[in-house]
């Protein structure tokens, strides 16, 4: 099957699909587009104008969770668990990862201190809720890397920039989440899902939001 992944260099949802493809060792072509100037051909295959879109033999599949499920259906090894109930629970945590991404968006978009602190507090709660759910490691459900791991690798990647500027979203007491985050960062499929210039691009992206986090990154504001 001919697989083309329509992508954006910063998109965390794209990274899920890249991680799944890399875990499966599948040949594919990644095509990065400019989301600020969407090509007409992209709008024709993406009903919501969002990345990622997978073109499978030219047929568009959209929504990252759906793309990952489809890749899991057609390519070995299985990343979803076999057990129906466990698989349903994994799907829930993948949705949860999307909600954490929205909260991260709230953090880097916050224009005043109150909104910033509300987003930071919510993020810490979101990570705390994971602590009793994460297994004994190294991955979400133990030894086997799953699609939940593919969804959280891109979530944790944001935190490297934030941590470097004293904005800590994962409290130190969350030892299992912290170990999981480290294991994901070391997984080749996760590490390689973005280009070498990703940190610089993310920094520029946050600075362009002009919010509280941008001011912290620029050294103009300090955390109280
Ligand atoms: N629910 C979608 C979310 C995808 C998404 O939000 N993509 C962003 C980039 S990370 C996008 O394409 N935004 C462009 C736009 O909304 O115009 C998925 O899981 O695939």
JSON list of N, CA and C in Angstrom, two decimals, residues 7 10 13 37 54 89 131 136-137 172 175 178 181 198 209 220:
[
{"chain": "A", "resi": 7, "resn": "UNK", "atom": "N", "xyz": [1.39, 16.35, 6.78]},
{"chain": "A", "resi": 7, "resn": "UNK", "atom": "CA", "xyz": [1.93, 16.67, 8.10]},
{"chain": "A", "resi": 7, "resn": "UNK", "atom": "C", "xyz": [2.22, 18.15, 8.26]},
{"chain": "A", "resi": 10, "resn": "UNK", "atom": "N", "xyz": [5.24, 20.86, 13.50]},
{"chain": "A", "resi": 10, "resn": "UNK", "atom": "CA", "xyz": [5.02, 20.98, 14.95]},
{"chain": "A", "resi": 10, "resn": "UNK", "atom": "C", "xyz": [3.83, 20.17, 15.46]},
{"chain": "A", "resi": 13, "resn": "UNK", "atom": "N", "xyz": [-0.46, 15.83, 16.76]},
{"chain": "A", "resi": 13, "resn": "UNK", "atom": "CA", "xyz": [-1.35, 14.76, 16.26]},
{"chain": "A", "resi": 13, "resn": "UNK", "atom": "C", "xyz": [-0.67, 14.02, 15.10]},
{"chain": "A", "resi": 37, "resn": "UNK", "atom": "N", "xyz": [-1.06, 28.67, 5.23]},
{"chain": "A", "resi": 37, "resn": "UNK", "atom": "CA", "xyz": [-1.34, 28.91, 3.81]},
{"chain": "A", "resi": 37, "resn": "UNK", "atom": "C", "xyz": [-1.64, 27.54, 3.18]},
{"chain": "A", "resi": 54, "resn": "UNK", "atom": "N", "xyz": [-3.89, 10.88, 6.30]},
{"chain": "A", "resi": 54, "resn": "UNK", "atom": "CA", "xyz": [-3.15, 9.78, 5.69]},
{"chain": "A", "resi": 54, "resn": "UNK", "atom": "C", "xyz": [-3.77, 9.51, 4.34]},
{"chain": "A", "resi": 89, "resn": "UNK", "atom": "N", "xyz": [-10.27, 0.86, 27.19]},
{"chain": "A", "resi": 89, "resn": "UNK", "atom": "CA", "xyz": [-9.68, 1.77, 28.17]},
{"chain": "A", "resi": 89, "resn": "UNK", "atom": "C", "xyz": [-8.52, 2.55, 27.55]},
{"chain": "A", "resi": 131, "resn": "UNK", "atom": "N", "xyz": [-1.03, 9.28, 37.28]},
{"chain": "A", "resi": 131, "resn": "UNK", "atom": "CA", "xyz": [-0.08, 8.56, 38.16]},
{"chain": "A", "resi": 131, "resn": "UNK", "atom": "C", "xyz": [-0.61, 7.19, 38.61]},
{"chain": "A", "resi": 136, "resn": "UNK", "atom": "N", "xyz": [3.75, -0.46, 35.66]},
{"chain": "A", "resi": 136, "resn": "UNK", "atom": "CA", "xyz": [5.10, -0.53, 36.26]},
{"chain": "A", "resi": 136, "resn": "UNK", "atom": "C", "xyz": [6.19, -0.15, 35.25]},
{"chain": "A", "resi": 137, "resn": "UNK", "atom": "N", "xyz": [5.81, 0.18, 34.06]},
{"chain": "A", "resi": 137, "resn": "UNK", "atom": "CA", "xyz": [6.75, 0.69, 33.08]},
{"chain": "A", "resi": 137, "resn": "UNK", "atom": "C", "xyz": [7.46, -0.40, 32.30]},
{"chain": "A", "resi": 172, "resn": "UNK", "atom": "N", "xyz": [7.08, 16.78, 40.83]},
{"chain": "A", "resi": 172, "resn": "UNK", "atom": "CA", "xyz": [8.12, 15.77, 41.10]},
{"chain": "A", "resi": 172, "resn": "UNK", "atom": "C", "xyz": [7.56, 14.53, 41.78]},
{"chain": "A", "resi": 175, "resn": "UNK", "atom": "N", "xyz": [6.15, 10.12, 40.33]},
{"chain": "A", "resi": 175, "resn": "UNK", "atom": "CA", "xyz": [7.35, 9.37, 39.94]},
{"chain": "A", "resi": 175, "resn": "UNK", "atom": "C", "xyz": [7.09, 8.44, 38.75]},
{"chain": "A", "resi": 178, "resn": "UNK", "atom": "N", "xyz": [6.80, 10.55, 35.61]},
{"chain": "A", "resi": 178, "resn": "UNK", "atom": "CA", "xyz": [8.13, 11.06, 35.26]},
{"chain": "A", "resi": 178, "resn": "UNK", "atom": "C", "xyz": [8.97, 9.97, 34.58]},
{"chain": "A", "resi": 181, "resn": "UNK", "atom": "N", "xyz": [7.55, 9.36, 31.10]},
{"chain": "A", "resi": 181, "resn": "UNK", "atom": "CA", "xyz": [7.97, 10.45, 30.21]},
{"chain": "A", "resi": 181, "resn": "UNK", "atom": "C", "xyz": [9.39, 10.21, 29.71]},
{"chain": "A", "resi": 198, "resn": "UNK", "atom": "N", "xyz": [12.99, 21.11, 15.61]},
{"chain": "A", "resi": 198, "resn": "UNK", "atom": "CA", "xyz": [11.72, 21.22, 16.35]},
{"chain": "A", "resi": 198, "resn": "UNK", "atom": "C", "xyz": [11.81, 22.16, 17.57]},
{"chain": "A", "resi": 209, "resn": "UNK", "atom": "N", "xyz": [2.84, 33.70, 20.01]},
{"chain": "A", "resi": 209, "resn": "UNK", "atom": "CA", "xyz": [1.54, 33.82, 20.69]},
{"chain": "A", "resi": 209, "resn": "UNK", "atom": "C", "xyz": [1.50, 35.10, 21.53]},
{"chain": "A", "resi": 220, "resn": "UNK", "atom": "N", "xyz": [11.15, 38.09, 30.10]},
{"chain": "A", "resi": 220, "resn": "UNK", "atom": "CA", "xyz": [10.53, 39.36, 30.51]},
{"chain": "A", "resi": 220, "resn": "UNK", "atom": "C", "xyz": [9.59, 39.18, 31.68]}
]
